[in-house]
Coordinates of C-alpha atoms in Angstrom, one line a residue:
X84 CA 112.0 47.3 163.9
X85 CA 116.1 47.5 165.3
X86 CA 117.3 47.3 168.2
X87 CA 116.2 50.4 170.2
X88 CA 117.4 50.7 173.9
X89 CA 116.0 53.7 175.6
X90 CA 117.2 55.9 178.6
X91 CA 115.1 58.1 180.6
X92 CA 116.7 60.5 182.0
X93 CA 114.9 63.2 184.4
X94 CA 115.5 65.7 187.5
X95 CA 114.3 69.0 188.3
X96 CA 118.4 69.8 187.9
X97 CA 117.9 71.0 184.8
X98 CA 121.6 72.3 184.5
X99 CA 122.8 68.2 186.0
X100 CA 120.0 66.6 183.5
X101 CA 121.4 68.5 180.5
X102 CA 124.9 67.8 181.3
X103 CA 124.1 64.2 181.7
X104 CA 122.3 63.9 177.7
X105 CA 125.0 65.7 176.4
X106 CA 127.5 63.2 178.0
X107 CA 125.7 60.3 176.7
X108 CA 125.2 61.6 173.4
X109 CA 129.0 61.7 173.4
X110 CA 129.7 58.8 174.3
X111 CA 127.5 56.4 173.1
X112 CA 127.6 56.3 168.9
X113 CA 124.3 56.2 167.3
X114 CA 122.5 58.1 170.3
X115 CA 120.1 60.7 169.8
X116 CA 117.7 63.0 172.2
X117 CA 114.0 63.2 172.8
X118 CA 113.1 66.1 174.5
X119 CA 109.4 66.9 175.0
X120 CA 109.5 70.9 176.2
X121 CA 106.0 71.9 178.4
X122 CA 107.0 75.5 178.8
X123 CA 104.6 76.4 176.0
X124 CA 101.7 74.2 176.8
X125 CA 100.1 77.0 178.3
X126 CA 99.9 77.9 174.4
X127 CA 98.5 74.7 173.6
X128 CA 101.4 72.7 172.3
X129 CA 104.4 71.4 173.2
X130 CA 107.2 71.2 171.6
X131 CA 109.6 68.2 170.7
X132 CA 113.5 68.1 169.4
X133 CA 115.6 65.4 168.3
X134 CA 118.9 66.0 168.2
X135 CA 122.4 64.3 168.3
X136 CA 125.8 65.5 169.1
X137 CA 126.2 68.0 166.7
X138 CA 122.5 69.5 167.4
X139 CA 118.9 69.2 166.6
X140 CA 117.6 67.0 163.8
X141 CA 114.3 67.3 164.1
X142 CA 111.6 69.4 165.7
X143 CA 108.3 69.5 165.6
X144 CA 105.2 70.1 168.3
X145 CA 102.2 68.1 169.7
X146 CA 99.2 69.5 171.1
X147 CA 98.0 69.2 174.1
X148 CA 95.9 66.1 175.1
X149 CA 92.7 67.1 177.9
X150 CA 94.6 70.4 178.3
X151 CA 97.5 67.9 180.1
X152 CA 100.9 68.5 178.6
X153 CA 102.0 65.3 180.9
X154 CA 99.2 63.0 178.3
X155 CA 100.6 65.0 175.2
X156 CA 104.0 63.5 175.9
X157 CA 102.5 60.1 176.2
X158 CA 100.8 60.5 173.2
X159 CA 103.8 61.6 170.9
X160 CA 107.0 59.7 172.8
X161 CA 106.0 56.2 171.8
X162 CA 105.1 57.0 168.0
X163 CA 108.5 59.1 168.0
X164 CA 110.6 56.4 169.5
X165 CA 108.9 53.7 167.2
X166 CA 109.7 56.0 163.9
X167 CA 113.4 56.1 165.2
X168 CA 113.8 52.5 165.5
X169 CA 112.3 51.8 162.5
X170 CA 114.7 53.9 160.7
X171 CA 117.5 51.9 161.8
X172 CA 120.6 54.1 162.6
X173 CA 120.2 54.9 166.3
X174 CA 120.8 52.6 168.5
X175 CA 120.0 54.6 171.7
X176 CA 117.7 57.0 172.2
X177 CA 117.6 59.2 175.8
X178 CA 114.6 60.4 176.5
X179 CA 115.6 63.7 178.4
X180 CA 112.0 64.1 180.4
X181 CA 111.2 68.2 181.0
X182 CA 111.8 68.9 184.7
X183 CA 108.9 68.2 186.8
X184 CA 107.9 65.2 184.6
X185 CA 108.4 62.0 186.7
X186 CA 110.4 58.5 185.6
X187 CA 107.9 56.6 186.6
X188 CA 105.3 57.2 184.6
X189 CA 107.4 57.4 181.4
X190 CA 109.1 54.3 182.1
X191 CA 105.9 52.4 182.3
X192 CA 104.3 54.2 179.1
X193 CA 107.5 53.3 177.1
X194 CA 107.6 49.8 178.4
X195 CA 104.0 49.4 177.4
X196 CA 104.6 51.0 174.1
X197 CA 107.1 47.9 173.6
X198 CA 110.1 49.5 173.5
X199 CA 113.0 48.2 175.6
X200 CA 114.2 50.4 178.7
X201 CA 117.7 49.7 179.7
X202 CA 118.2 52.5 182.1
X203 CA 116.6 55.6 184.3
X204 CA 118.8 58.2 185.3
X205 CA 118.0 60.8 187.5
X206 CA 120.5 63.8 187.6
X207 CA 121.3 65.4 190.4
X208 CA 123.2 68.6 191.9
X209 CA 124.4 67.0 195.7
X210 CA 124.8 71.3 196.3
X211 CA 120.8 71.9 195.5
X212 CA 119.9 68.6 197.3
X213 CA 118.3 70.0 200.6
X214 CA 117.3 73.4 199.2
X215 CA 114.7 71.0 196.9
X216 CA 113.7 68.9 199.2
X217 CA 113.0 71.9 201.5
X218 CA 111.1 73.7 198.9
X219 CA 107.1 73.0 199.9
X220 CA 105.9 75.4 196.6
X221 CA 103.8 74.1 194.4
X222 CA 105.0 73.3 191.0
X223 CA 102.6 75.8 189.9
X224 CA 104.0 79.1 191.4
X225 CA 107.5 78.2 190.3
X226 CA 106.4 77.8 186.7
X227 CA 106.6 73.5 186.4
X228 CA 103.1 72.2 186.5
X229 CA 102.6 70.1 184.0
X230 CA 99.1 70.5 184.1
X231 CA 96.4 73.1 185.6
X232 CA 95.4 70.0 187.5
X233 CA 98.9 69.8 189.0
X234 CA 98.7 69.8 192.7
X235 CA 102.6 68.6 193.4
X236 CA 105.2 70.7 195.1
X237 CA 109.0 71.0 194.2
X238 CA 110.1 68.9 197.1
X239 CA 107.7 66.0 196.8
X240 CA 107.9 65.3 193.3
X241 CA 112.1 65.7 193.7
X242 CA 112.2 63.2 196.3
X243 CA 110.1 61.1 193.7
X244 CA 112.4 61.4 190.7
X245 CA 115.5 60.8 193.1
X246 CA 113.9 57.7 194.5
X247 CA 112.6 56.1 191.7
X248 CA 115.7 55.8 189.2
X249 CA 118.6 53.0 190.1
X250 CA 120.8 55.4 188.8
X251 CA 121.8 58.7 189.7
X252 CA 123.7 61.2 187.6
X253 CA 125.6 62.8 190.3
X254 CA 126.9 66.6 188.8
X255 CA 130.9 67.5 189.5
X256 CA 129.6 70.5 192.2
X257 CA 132.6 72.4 193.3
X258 CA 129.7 73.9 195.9
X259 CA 129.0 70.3 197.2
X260 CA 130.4 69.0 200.5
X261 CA 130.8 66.1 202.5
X262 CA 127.0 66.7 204.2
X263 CA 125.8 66.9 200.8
X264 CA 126.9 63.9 199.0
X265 CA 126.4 61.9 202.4
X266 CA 122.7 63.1 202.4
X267 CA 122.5 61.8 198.7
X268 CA 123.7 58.1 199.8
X269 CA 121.4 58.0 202.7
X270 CA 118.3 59.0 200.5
X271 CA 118.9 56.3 198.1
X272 CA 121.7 53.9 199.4
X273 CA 120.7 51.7 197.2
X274 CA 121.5 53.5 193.6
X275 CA 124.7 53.3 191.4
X276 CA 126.0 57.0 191.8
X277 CA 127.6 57.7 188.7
X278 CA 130.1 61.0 188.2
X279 CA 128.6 62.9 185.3
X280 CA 132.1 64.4 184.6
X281 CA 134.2 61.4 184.6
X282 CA 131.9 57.9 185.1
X283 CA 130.3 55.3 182.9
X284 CA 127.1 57.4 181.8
X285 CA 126.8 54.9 179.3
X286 CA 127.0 51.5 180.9
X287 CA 124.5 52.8 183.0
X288 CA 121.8 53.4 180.4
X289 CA 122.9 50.1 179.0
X290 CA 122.5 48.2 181.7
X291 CA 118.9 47.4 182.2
X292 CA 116.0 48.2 183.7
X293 CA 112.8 46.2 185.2
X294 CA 109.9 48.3 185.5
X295 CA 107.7 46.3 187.5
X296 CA 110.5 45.5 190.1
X297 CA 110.7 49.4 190.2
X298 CA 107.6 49.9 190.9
X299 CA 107.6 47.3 193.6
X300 CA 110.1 49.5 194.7
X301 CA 108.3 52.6 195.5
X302 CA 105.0 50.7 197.0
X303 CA 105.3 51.4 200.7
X304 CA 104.0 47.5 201.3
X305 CA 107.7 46.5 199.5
X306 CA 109.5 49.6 199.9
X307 CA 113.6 48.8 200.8
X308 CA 113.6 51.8 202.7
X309 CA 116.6 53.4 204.1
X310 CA 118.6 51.8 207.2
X311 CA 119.9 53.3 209.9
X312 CA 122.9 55.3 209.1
X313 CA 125.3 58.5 210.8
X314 CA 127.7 60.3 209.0
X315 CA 129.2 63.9 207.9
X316 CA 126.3 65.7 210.1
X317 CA 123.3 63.0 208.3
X318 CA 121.7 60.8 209.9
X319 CA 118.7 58.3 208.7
X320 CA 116.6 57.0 211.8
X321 CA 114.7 54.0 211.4
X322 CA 111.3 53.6 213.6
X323 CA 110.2 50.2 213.7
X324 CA 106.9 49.6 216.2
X325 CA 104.3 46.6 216.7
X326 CA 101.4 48.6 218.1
X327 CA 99.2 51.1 216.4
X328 CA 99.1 54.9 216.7
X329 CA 96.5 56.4 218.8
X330 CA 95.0 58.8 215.8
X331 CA 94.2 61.9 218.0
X332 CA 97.6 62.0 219.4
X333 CA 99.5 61.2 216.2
X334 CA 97.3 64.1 214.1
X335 CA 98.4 66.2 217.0
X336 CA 102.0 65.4 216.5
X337 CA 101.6 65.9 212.8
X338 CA 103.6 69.4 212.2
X339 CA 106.4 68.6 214.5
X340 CA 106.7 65.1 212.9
X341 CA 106.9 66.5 209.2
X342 CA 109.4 68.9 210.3
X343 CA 111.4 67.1 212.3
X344 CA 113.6 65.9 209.1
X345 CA 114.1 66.7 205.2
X346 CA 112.9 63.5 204.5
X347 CA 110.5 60.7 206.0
X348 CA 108.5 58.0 204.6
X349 CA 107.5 54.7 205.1
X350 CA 104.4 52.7 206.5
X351 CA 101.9 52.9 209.4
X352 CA 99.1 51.6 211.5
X353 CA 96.4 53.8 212.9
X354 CA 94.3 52.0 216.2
X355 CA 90.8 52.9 214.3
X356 CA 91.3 51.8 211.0
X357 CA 93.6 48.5 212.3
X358 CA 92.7 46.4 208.7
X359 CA 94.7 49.6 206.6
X360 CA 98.1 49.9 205.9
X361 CA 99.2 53.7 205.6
X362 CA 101.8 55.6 203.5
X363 CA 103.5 58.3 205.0
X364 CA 105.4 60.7 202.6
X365 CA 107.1 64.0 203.9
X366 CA 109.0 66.5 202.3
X367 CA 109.3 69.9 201.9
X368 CA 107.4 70.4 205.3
X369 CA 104.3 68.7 203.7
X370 CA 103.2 65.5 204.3
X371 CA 100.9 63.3 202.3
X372 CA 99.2 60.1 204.3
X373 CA 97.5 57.8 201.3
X374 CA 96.0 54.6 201.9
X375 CA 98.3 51.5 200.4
X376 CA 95.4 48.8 200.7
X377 CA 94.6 46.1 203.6
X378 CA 97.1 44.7 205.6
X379 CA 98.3 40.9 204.4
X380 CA 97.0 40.4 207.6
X381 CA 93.9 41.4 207.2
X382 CA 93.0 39.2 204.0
X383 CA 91.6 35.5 203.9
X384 CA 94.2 33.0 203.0
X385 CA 93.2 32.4 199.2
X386 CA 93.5 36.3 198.7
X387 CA 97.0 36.0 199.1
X388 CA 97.4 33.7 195.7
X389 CA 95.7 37.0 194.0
X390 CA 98.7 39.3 195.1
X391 CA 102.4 39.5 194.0
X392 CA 105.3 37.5 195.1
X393 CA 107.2 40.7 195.9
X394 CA 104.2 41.7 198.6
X395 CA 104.0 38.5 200.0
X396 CA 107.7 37.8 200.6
X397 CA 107.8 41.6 202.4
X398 CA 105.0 40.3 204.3
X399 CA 106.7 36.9 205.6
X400 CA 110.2 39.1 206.0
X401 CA 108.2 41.5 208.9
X402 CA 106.0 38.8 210.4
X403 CA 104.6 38.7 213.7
X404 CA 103.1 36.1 215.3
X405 CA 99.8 38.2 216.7
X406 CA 99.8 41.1 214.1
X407 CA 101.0 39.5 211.0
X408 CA 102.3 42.5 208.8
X409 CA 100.9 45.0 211.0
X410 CA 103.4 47.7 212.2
X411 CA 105.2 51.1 212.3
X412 CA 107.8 51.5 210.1
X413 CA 109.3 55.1 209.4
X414 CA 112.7 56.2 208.4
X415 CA 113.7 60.0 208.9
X416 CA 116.9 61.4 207.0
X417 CA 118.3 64.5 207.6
X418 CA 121.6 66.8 208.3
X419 CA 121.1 68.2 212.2
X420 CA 118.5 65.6 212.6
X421 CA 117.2 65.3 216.6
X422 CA 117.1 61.4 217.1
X423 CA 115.9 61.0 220.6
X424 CA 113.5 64.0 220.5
X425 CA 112.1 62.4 217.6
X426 CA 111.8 59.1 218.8
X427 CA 110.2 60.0 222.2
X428 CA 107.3 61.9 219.8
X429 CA 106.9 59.0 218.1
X430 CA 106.5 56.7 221.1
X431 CA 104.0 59.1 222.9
X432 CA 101.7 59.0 219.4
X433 CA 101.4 54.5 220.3
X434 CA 98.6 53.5 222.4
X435 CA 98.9 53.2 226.5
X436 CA 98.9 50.0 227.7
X437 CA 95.6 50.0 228.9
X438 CA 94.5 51.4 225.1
X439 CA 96.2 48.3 223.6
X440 CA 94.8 46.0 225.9
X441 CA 91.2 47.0 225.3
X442 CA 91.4 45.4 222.0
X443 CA 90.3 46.3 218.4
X444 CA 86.6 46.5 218.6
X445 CA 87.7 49.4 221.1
X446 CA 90.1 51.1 219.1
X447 CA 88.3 51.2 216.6
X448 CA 85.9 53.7 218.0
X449 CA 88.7 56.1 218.9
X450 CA 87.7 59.6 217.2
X451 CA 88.8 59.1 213.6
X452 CA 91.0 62.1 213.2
X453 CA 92.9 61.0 209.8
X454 CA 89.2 61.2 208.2
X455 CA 89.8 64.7 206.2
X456 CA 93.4 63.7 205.5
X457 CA 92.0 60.4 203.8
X458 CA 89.5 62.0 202.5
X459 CA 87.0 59.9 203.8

């Protein structure tokens, strides 16, 4: 088998994500497209092209896999990719995911398949940036589920795509302004932000790609999140707190919280379940609260050798001498956003004094109000 490098390149920009494939297919000789297309699964297939620069050189369909169009793409990408590097005359193939489909998974499956991922791209719009994010439909009513299981809406699964890839496609919007592209580079400060219209597409895909750091990445025990930042009407505020949320009065605060900015995330630490470390991911108006695990803290010394370095050295990086890794840590980004407002909601939701000093076997028979959101 050759050489094979493979892109993925995804975004529910359809119009940025096509633009992108096209300008890689360009410019990189020996580059062809796998597209995997799920607006027909409700028919019961879905239907794959491989093309080039001049157009499509192949088609043909898969059917669906547990009435999933997301597993019938896992099942046929890997044998496709595999066929084109054992043919020999493509050196890179992009892997233009359908809209809703999300990097992550793709990476991983291709990864696993043993193929060789040098880059994920996400293309983006700055212009349709907060009206996505905004957007709490489901994928379902806008026509993007990619299966009749699919619960996600527009603006989580966005945020996910942006987030996940190093490397963002970044469309030449004449309808984009400052606010815009500043809301881009607070989101994900960390990603190369590459012009689609005039930047290196192709050293990007070429560049590499390590899909267990990635993942790391996106754990909310590891997370780089966001620091604090204030520009062009955007501003990223970063909540950092030692002592644990009252549940009652944090549920309370719940709607005004999720509101309160385009985009928040990070990880927190409820009084009645003090062992639990807690994701926190709003967008769209929706937020989803998931259980990441115990707290480092929370584990016996020789459970530590069991977990990865990454976790660990997040763990020793945010150490406190009474609550080990314990802590609030939540970053808000968002144009018009309402720092002080926000923080004094924040700081109401911690326990009192006299709350904290009762200790733990006390908290933890506060009323358990995150029960139905945990689904416990």
């Amino acid at each position: 088998m050759s050489d094979l490098s493979v892109v993925i390149v995804g975004g529910l920009h359809s119009d940025a994500r096509k633009a992108a494939v096209a300008r890689l297919l360009a410019d990189v000789p020996g580059s062809v497209a796998l597209h995997h297309d799920l607006t027909t699964a409700a028919a019961g297939t879905v239907v794959r092209t491989v093309r080039d620069a001049d157009g499509i050189r192949d088609a043909g369909e898969a059917p669906l896999v547990n009435d999933c169009a997301c597993c019938a793409l896992r099942e046929d990408l890997v044998p496709e990719l595999r066929r084109l590097a054992d043919a020999g005359d493509t050196r890179l193939a992009v892997v233009e995911l359908w809209d809703s489909v999300e990097p992550k998974a793709m990476a991983e499956v291709v990864t696993a398949g043993g193929l060789t991922v040098t880059g994920v791209l996400t293309a983006v719009d700055p212009a349709l940036l907060l009206p996505y994010l905004g957007n709490g439909d489901d994928l379902a009513e806008a026509g993007l589920a990619a299966a009749a299981t699919d619960q996600r809406t527009i603006a989580d699964t966005f945020a996910r795509q942006l987030e996940y890839a190093p490397v963002l496609a970044v469309a030449d919007s004449e309808e984009a302004d400052d606010e815009d592209r500043e809301l881009l580079a607070q989101l994900h400060p960390t990603a190369r932000r590459v012009p689609i219209g005039h930047g290196d597409l192709a050293g990007a895909a070429l560049a590499g790609f390590d899909v267990e750091a990635a993942a790391a990445a996106q754990h909310p025990a590891c997370a780089l999140l966001p620091a604090e930042a204030d520009a062009h009407g955007v501003t990223t505020f970063v909540w950092h707190r030692r002592r644990p949320f009252h549940p009652e009065r944090l549920y309370q605060a719940l709607e005004d919280l999720t509101c309160a900015a385009a985009r928040s995330r990070g990880r927190f630490w409820l009084a009645d379940r003090p062992d639990t470390l807690l994701h926190w991911d709003a967008a769209g108006g929706a937020l989803c609260v998931e259980s990441a695990g115990p707290w480092l803290a929370s584990l016996p010394d020789a459970a530590w050798e069991m977990l990865p370095p990454i976790r660990r050295a997040a763990a020793a990086l945010d150490w406190h001498p009474e609550h080990g890794d314990c802590c609030q840590h939540l970053v808000f980004t968002s144009p018009g956003l309402d720092r002080d407002n926000l923080r004094r909601l924040l700081e109401s939701c911690l326990l009192t004094d006299a709350e904290y000093a009762a200790g733990r076997d006390a908290w933890k028979r506060l009323p358990p109000a995150f029960d139905t959101l945990l689904e416990v």
